[in-house]
Short mmCIF file of C-alpha atoms in Angstrom, two decimals:
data_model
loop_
_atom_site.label_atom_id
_atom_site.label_comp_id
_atom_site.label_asym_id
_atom_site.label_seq_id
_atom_site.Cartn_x
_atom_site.Cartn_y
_atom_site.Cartn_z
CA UNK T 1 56.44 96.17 -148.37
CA UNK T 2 60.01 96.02 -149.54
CA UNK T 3 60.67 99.64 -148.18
CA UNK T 4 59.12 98.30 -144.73
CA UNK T 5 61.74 95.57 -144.73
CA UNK T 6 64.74 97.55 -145.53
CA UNK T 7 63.74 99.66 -142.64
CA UNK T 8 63.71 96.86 -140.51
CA UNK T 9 67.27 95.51 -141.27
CA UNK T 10 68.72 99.21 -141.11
CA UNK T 11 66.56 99.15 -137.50
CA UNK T 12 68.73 95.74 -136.76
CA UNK T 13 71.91 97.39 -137.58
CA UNK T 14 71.32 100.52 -136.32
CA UNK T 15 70.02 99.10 -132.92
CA UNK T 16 71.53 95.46 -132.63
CA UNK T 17 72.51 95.94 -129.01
CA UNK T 18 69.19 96.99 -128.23
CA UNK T 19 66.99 94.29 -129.91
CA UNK T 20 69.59 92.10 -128.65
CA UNK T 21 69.00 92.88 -124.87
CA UNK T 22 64.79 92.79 -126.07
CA UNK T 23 65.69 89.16 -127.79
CA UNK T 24 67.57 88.23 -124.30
CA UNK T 25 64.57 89.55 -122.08
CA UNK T 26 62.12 87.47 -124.14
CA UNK T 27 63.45 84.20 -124.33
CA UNK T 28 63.93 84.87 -120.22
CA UNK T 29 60.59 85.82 -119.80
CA UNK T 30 58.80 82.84 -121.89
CA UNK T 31 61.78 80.21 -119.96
CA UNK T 32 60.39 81.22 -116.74
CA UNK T 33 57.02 80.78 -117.90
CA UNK T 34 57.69 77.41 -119.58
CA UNK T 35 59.70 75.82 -116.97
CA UNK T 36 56.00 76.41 -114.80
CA UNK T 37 53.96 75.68 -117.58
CA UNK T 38 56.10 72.24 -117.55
CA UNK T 39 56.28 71.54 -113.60
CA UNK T 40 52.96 72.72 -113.15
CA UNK T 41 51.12 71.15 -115.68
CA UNK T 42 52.85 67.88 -115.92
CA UNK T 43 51.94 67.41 -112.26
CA UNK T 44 48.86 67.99 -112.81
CA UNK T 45 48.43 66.12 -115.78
CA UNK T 46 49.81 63.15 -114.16
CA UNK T 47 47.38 63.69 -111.31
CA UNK T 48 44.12 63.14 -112.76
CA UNK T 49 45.57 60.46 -115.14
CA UNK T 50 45.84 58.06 -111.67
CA UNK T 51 42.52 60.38 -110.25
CA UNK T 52 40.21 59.87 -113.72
CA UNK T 53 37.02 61.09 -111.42
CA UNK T 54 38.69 64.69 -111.18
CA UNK T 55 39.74 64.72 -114.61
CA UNK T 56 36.79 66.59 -115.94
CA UNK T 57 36.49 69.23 -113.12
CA UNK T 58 40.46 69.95 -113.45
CA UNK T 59 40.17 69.76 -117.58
CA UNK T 60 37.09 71.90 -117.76
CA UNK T 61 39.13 74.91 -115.47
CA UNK T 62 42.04 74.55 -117.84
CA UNK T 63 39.21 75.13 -120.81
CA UNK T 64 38.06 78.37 -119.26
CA UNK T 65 41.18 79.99 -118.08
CA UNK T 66 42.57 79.17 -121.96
CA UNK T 67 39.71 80.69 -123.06
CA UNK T 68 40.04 84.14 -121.50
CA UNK T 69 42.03 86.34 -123.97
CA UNK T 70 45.17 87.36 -123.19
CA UNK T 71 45.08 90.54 -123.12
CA UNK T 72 42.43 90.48 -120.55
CA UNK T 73 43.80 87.71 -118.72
CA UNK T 74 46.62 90.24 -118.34
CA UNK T 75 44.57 93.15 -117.43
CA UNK T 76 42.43 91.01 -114.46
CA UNK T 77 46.44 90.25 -112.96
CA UNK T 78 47.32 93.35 -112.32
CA UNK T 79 45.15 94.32 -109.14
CA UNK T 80 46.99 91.18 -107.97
CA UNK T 81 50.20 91.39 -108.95
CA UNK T 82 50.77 94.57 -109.85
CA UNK T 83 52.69 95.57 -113.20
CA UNK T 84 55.88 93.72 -114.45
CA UNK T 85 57.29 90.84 -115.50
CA UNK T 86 55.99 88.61 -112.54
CA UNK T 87 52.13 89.52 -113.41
CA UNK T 88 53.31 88.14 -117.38
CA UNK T 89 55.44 85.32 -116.38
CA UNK T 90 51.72 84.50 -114.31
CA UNK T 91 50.00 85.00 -117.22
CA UNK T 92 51.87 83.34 -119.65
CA UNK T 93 51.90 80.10 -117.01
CA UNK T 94 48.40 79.85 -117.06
CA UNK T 95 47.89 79.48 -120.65
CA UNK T 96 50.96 77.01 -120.76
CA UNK T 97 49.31 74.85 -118.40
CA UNK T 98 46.07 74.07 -120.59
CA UNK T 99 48.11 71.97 -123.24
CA UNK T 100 50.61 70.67 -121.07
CA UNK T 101 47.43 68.82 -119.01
CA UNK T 102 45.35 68.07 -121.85
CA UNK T 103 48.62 66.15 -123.52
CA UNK T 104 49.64 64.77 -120.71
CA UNK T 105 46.39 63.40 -119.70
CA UNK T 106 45.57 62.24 -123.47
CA UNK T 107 49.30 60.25 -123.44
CA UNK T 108 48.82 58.76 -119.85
CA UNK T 109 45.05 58.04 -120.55
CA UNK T 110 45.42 56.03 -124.29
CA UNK T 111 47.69 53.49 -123.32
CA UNK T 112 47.57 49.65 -124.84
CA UNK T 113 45.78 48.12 -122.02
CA UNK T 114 47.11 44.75 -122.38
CA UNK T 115 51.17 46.18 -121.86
CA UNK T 116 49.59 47.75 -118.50
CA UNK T 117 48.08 44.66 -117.21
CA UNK T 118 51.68 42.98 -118.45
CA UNK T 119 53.64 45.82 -116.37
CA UNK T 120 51.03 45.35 -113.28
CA UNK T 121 50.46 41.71 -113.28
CA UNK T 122 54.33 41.25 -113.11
CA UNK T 123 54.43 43.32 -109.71
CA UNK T 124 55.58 46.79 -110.73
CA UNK T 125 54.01 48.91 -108.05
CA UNK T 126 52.56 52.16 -108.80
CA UNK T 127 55.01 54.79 -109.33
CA UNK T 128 57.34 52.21 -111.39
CA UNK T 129 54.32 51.25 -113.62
CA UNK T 130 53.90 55.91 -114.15
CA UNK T 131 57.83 56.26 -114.70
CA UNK T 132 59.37 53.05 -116.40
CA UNK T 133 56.13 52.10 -118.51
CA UNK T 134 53.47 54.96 -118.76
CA UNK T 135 55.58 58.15 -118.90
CA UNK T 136 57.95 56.71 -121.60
CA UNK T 137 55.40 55.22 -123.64
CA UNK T 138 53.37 58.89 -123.87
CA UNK T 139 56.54 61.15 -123.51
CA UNK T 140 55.65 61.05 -127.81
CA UNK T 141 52.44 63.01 -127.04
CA UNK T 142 53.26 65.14 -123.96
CA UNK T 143 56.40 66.02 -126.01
CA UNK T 144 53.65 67.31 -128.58
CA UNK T 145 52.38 69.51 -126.10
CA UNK T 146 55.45 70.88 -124.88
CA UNK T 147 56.37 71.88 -128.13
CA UNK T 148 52.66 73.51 -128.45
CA UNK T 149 53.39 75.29 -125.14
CA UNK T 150 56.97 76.96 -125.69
CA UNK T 151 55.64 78.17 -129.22
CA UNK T 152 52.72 79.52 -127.70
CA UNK T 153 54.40 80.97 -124.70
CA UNK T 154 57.25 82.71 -126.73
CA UNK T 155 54.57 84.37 -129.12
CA UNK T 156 52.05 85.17 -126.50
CA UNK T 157 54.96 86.87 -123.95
CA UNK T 158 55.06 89.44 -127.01
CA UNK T 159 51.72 91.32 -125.53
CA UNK T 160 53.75 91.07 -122.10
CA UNK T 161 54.81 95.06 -122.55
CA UNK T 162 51.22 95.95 -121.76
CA UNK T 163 51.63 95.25 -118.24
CA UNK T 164 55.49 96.77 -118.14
CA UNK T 165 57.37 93.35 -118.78
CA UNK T 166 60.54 93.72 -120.90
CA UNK T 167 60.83 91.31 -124.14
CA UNK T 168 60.71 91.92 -127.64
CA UNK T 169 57.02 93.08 -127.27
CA UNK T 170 58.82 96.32 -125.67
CA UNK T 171 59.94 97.08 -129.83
CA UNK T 172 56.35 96.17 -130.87
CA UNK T 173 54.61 98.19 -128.23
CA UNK T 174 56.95 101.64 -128.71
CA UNK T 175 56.15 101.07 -132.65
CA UNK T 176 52.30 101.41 -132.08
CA UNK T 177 52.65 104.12 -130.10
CA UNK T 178 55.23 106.11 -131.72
CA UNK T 179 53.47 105.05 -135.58
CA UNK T 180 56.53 103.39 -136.70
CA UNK T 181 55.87 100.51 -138.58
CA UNK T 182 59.08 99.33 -138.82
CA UNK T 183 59.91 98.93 -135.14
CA UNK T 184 56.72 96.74 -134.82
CA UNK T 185 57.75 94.69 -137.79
CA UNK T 186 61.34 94.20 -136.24
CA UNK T 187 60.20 92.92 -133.28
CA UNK T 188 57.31 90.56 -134.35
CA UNK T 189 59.27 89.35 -136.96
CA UNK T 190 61.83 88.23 -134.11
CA UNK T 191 59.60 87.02 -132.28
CA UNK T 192 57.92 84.76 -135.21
CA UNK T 193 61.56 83.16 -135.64
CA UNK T 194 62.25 82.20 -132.06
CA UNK T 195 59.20 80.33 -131.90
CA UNK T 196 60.13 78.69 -135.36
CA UNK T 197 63.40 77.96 -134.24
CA UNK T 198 61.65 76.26 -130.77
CA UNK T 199 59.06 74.58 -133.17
CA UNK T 200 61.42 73.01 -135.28
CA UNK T 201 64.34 71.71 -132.93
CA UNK T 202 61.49 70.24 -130.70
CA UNK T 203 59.40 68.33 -133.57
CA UNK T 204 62.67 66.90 -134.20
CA UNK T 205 62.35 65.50 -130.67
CA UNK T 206 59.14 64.53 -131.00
CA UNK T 207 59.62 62.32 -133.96
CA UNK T 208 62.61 60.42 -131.99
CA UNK T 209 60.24 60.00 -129.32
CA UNK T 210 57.18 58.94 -131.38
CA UNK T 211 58.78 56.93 -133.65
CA UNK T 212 60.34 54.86 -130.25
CA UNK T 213 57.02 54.80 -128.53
CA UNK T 214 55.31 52.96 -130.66
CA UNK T 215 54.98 49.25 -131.78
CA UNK R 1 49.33 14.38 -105.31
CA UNK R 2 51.92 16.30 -104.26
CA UNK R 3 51.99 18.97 -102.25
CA UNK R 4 49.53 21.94 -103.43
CA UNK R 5 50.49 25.28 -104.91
CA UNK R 6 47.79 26.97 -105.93
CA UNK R 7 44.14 26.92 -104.13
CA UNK R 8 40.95 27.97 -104.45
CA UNK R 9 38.07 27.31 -102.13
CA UNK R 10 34.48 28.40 -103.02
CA UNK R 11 35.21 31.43 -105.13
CA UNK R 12 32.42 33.32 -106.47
CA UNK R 13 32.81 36.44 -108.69
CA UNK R 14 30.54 38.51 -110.62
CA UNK R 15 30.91 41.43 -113.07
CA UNK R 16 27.98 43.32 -111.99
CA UNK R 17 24.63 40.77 -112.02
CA UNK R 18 26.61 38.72 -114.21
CA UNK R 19 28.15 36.28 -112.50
CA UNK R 20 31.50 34.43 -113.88
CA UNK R 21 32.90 32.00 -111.33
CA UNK R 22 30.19 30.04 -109.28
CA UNK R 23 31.52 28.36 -105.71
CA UNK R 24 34.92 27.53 -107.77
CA UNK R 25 37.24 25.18 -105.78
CA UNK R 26 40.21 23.55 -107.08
CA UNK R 27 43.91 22.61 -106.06
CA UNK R 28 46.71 22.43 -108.03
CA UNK R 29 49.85 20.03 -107.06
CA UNK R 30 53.68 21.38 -107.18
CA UNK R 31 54.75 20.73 -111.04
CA UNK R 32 51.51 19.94 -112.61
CA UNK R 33 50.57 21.98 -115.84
CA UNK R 34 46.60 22.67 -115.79
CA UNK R 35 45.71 23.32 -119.17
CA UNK R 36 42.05 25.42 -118.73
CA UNK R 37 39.69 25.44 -121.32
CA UNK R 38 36.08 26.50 -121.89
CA UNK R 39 34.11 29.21 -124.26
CA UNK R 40 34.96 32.87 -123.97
CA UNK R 41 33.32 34.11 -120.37
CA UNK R 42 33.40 31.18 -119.09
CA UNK R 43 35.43 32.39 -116.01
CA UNK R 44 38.74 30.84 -117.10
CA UNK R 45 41.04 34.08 -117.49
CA UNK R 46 39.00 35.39 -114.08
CA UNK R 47 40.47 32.00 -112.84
CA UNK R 48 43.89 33.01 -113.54
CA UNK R 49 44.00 36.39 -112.89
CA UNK R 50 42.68 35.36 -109.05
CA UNK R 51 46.03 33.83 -108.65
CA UNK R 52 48.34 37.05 -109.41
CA UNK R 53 45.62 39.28 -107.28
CA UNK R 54 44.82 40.78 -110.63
CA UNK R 55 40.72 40.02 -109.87
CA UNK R 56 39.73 39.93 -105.83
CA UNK R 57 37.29 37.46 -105.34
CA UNK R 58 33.80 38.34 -104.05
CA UNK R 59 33.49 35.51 -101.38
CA UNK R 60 35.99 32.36 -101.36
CA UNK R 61 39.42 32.00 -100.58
CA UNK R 62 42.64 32.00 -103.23
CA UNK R 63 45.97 30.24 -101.69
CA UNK R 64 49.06 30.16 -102.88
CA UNK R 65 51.88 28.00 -101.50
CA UNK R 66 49.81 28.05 -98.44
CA UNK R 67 49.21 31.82 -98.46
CA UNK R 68 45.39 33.36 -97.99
CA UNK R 69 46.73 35.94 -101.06
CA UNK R 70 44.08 38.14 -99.52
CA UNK R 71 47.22 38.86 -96.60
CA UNK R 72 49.71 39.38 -98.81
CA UNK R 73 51.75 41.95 -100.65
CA UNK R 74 50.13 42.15 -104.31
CA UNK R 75 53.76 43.35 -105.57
CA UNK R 76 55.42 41.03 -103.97
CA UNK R 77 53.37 38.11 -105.19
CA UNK R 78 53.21 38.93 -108.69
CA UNK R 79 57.09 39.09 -108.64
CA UNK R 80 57.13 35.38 -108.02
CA UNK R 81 54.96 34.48 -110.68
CA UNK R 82 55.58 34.64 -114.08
CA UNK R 83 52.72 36.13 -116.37
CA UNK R 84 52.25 35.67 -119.84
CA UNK R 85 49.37 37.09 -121.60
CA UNK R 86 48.14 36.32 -125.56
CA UNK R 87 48.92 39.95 -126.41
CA UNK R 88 52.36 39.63 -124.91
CA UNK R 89 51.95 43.25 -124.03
CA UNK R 90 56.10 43.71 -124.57
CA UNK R 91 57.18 47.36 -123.54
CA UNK R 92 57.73 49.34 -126.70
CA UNK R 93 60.35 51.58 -125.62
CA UNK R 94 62.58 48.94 -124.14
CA UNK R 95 64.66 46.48 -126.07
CA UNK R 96 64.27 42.88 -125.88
CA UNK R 97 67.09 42.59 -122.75
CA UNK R 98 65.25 45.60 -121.06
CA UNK R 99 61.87 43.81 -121.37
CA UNK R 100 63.02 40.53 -120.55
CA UNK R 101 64.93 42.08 -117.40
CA UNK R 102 62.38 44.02 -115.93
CA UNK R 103 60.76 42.19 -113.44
CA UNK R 104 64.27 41.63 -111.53
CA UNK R 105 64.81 45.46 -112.06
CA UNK R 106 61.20 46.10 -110.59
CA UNK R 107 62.45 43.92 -107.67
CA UNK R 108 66.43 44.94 -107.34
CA UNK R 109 67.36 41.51 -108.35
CA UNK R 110 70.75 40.80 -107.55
CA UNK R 111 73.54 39.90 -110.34
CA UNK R 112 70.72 41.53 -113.56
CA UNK R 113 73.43 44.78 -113.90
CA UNK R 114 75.79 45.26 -116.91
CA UNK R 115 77.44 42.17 -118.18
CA UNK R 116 75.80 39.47 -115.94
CA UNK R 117 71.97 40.68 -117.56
CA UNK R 118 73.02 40.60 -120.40
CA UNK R 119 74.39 37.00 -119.75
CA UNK R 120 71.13 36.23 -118.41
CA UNK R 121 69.15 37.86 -121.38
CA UNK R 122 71.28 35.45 -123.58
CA UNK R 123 70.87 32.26 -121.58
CA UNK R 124 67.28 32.85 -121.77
CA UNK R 125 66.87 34.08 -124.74
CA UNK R 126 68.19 30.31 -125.90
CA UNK R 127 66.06 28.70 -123.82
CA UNK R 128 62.92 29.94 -125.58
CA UNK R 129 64.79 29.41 -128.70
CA UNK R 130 65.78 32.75 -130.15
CA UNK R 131 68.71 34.03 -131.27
CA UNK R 132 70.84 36.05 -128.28
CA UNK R 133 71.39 38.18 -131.35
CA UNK R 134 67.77 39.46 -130.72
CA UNK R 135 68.53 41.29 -127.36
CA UNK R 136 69.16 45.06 -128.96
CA UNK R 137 66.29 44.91 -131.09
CA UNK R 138 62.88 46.59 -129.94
CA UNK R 139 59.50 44.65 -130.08
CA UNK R 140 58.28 46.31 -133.51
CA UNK R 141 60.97 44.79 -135.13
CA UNK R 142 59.95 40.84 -133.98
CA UNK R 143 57.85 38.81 -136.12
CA UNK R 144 54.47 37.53 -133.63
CA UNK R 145 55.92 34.37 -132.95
CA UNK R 146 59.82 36.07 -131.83
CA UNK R 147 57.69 38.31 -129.82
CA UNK R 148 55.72 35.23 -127.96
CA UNK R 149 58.49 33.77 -126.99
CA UNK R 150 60.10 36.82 -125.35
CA UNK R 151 56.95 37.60 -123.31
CA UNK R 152 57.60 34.00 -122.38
CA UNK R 153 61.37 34.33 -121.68
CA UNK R 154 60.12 37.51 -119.45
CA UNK R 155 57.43 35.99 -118.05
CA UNK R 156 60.57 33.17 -116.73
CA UNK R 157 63.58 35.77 -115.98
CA UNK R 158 62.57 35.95 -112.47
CA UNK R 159 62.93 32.26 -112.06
CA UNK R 160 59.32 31.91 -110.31
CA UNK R 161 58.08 28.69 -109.53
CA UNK R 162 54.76 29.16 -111.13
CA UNK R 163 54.01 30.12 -114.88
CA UNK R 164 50.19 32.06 -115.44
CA UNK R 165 49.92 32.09 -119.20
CA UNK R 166 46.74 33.37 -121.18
CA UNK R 167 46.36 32.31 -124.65
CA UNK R 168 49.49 32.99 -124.96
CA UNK R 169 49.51 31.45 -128.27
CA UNK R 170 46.33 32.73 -129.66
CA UNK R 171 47.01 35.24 -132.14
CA UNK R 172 49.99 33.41 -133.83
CA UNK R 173 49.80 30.85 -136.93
CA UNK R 174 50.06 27.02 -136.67
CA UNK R 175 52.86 25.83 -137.02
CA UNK R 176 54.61 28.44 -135.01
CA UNK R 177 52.11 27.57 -132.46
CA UNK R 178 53.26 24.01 -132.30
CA UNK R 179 56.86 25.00 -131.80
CA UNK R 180 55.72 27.12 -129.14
CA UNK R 181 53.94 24.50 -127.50
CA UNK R 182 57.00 22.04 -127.88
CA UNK R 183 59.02 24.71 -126.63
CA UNK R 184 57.02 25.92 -123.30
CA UNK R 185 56.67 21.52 -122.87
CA UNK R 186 60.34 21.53 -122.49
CA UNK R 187 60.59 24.57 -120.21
CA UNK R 188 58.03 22.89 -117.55
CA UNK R 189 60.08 19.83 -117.92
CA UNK R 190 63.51 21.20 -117.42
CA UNK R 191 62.58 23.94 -115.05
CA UNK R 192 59.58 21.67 -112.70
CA UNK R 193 57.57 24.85 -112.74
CA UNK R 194 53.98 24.51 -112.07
CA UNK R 195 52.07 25.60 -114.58
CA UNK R 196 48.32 27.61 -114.98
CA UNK R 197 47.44 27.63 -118.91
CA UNK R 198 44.20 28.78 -120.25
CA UNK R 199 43.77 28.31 -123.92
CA UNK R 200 40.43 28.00 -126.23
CA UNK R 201 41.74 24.79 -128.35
CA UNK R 202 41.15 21.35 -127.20
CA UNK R 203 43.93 20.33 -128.93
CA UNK R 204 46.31 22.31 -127.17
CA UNK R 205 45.13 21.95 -123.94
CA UNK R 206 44.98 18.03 -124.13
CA UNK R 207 48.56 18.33 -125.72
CA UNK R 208 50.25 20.31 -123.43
CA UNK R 209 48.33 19.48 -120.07
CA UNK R 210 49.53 17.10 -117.25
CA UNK R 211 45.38 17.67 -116.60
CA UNK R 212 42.70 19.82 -118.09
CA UNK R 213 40.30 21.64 -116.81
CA UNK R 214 36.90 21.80 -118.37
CA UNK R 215 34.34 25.22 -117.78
CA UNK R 216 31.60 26.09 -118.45
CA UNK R 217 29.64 29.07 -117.12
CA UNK R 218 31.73 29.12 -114.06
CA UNK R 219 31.85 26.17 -113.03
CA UNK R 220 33.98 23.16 -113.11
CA UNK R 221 32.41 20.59 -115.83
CA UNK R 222 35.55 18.22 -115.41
CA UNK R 223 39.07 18.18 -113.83
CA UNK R 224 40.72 15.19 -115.09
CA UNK R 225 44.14 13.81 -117.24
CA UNK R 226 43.49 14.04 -120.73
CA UNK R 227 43.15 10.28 -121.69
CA UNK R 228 40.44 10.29 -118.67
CA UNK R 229 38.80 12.72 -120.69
CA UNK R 230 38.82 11.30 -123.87
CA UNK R 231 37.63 8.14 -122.24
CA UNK R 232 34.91 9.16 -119.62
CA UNK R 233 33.84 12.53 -120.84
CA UNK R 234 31.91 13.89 -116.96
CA UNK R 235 29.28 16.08 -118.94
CA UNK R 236 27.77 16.53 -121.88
CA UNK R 237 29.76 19.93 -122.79
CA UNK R 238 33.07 18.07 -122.20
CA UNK R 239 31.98 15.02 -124.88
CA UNK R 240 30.76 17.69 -127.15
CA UNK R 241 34.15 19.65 -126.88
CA UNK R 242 36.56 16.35 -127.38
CA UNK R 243 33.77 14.70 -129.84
CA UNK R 244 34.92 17.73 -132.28
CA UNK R 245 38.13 16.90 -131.69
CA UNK R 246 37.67 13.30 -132.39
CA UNK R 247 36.05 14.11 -135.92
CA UNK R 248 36.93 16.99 -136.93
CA UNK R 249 34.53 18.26 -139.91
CA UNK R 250 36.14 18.50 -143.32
CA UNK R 251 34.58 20.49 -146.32
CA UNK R 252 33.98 18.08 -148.94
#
């Protein structure tokens, strides 16, 4: 165990430009993929909060595409989008979405009714009732599944190599095949920080947020 | 009477089979303060929440100043009445200012930016009798009474003519109660607003009301000025409800 790790840092040292350009790659790949993960699923999620009779039908296809493994989810892509970082930026946007709706549709959906009926009865229309009173009050919970997302996105983009994407996954991937241990280890253990680092910054968010969304 | 402000002509309204307002007609004059009373479901909140276009009548007519709300702009309606509701229902991410300024942000009020809200906030902030120094702090940090009396000072910021308040003392204790009811006295006096108030205590509605209304299952039981309906009780329900008053039961 300790041998494996001093591998690893003299792989760091050795190759710090390379893993460097792999780091770079990865946190581009997963961005795309969250910023669509976030348009996408926030739209939607705010869709069937004012549409509650599609919320079930739109839920339920969120279910099943989150439920098809990765790797697979990957492998059914590629007939349509060939190999690359486009078919895993797809990918990785699909699986985003799921928690992005389900949070956003929880925090829009839970509300006090009373502060609604306040915000309506005092002749907010609509879309001022969704972005000065709804979307604040939840931004505590869709926040939680942002932060769910980008952790999930950033680990997940590390099985992107399979279908030719760059990303740390590259230094996992060439470990398998080559049988060296240490490469894999390098990269995951990359990987594993990134998405701590994400995890961390963004609960601290999340507590601001929570902590000023509720009574 | 004076001239009338609010109207309703023959409203029914049922909740599925149920039915909660049966052929309800009343008019209320410019400046009165109609304190409502009657048993939970008895129609009184439906009542109220006709006015603001919250509830849509079934058959019947709802005026107000002359309007068949039916034609008009929901939004624009509610902006000119105030709306006060038991659970205040105070926005939790806003600060006290924020709160009490939003309905003329809703509407792009003129004169509620920078220094002239928060004048405003202040002035009104007073006149519900709180402390201006109140303004930065958020709801969670009020007490239940501070927090009345903002949804109050809210419920006024947009200077409307005509107050709807539900309970809006329910779920505080006594004696705060009676300051609030001294308070929201004075406000109807100074400001001549005309007043829709629908409370559960007999006491409160004969204090505060210029008239009460009495329901029951619907329907009007009386309509009268309280010493009317101390006096000449129209029904049996309305005797019943100020005979408790009258002599009230002590535990011996």
């Amino acid at each position: 165990m300790l041998q494996l790790l001093s591998s690893v840092f003299t792989l760091y040292q050795e190759r710090a430009d390379w893993f460097a350009g792999l780091l770079a790659d990865h946190i581009a790949l997963a961005f795309c993929a969250i910023v669509m993960s976030l348009i996408i699923g926030l739209a939607l999620g705010i869709w069937i909060s004012e549409h509650p009779r599609i919320a079930p039908a739109v839920m339920g296809l969120c279910n099943v595409l989150y439920t098809i493994p990765a790797i697979s989810l990957l492998g059914i892509l590629i007939p349509f989008s060939g190999i690359g970082n486009e078919t895993a930026v797809i990918a990785l946007t699909i699986y985003g979405v799921m928690p992005m709706v389900r949070n956003t549709y929880a925090g829009l959906t839970t509300l006090d009714a009373d502060i609604l009926e306040a915000a309506k009865g005092m002749g907010s229309t609509r879309l001022q009732t969704l972005l000065r009173v709804k979307l604040p009050m939840a931004a505590g919970v869709i926040l939680a599944g942002v932060r769910n997302m980008v952790v999930m996105t950033i680990s997940v983009a590390g099985i992107a190599s399979f279908v030719g994407a760059g990303g740390l996954g590259v230094a996992i991937y060439r470990g398998i095949t080559i049988y060296n241990p240490a490469m894999t280890a390098a990269g995951s253990i990359l990987i594993a920080l990134l998405a701590l680092a994400f995890d961390l910054a963004l609960g601290k968010l999340e507590k601001y947020f929570k902590k000023r969304g509720s009574l | 009477m004076e001239e009338t402000v609010i109207r309703f002509e023959h409203v029914w309204k049922s909740y599925g089979e149920q039915p909660v307002l049966k052929d309800f007609s009343l008019e209320i004059g410019k400046g009165e303060f109609l304190a409502v009373i009657g048993r939970s479901g008895c129609g009184k909140t439906t009542a109220l929440k006709l006015v603001n276009g919250l509830i849509v009548p079934d058959t019947g007519r709802v005026e107000v100043k002359g309007q068949d709300i039916s034609c008009a702009d929901p939004v624009m309606l509610r902006r000119q009445i105030g709306y006060a509701i038991q659970n205040v229902g105070l926005f939790p991410h806003m600060t006290v200012e924020k709160n009490i300024a939003y309905v003329p942000s809703v509407s792009r009020m003129d004169g509620w930016k920078g220094e002239d809200r928060r004048k405003k906030t202040e002035e009104l902030l007073r006149q519900v009798g709180l402390s201006p120094a109140l303004a930065g702090r958020f709801p969670r940090e009020l007490s239940g009474g501070q927090r009345q009396r903002v949804g109050i000072a809210r419920a006024l910021a947009a200077s409307p003519d005509i107050l709807l308040m539900d309970e809006p003392f329910g779920a505080v204790d006594a004696i705060t109660r009676e300051q609030l009811q001294d308070e929201i006295l004075k406000i109807h006096r100074e400001r001549g607003l005309t007043v829709l108030f629908v409370t559960h205590d007999i006491e409160e509605a004969l204090k505060l009301g210029t008239r009460v209304l009495v329901m029951e299952e619907g329907t009007v039981q009386q309509c009268d000025i309280p010493s009317r309906l101390l006096s000449a009780p129209a029904t049996d329900f309305v005797e019943k409800l100020v005979c408790r008053r009258r002599e009230p039961e002590v535990r011996m």
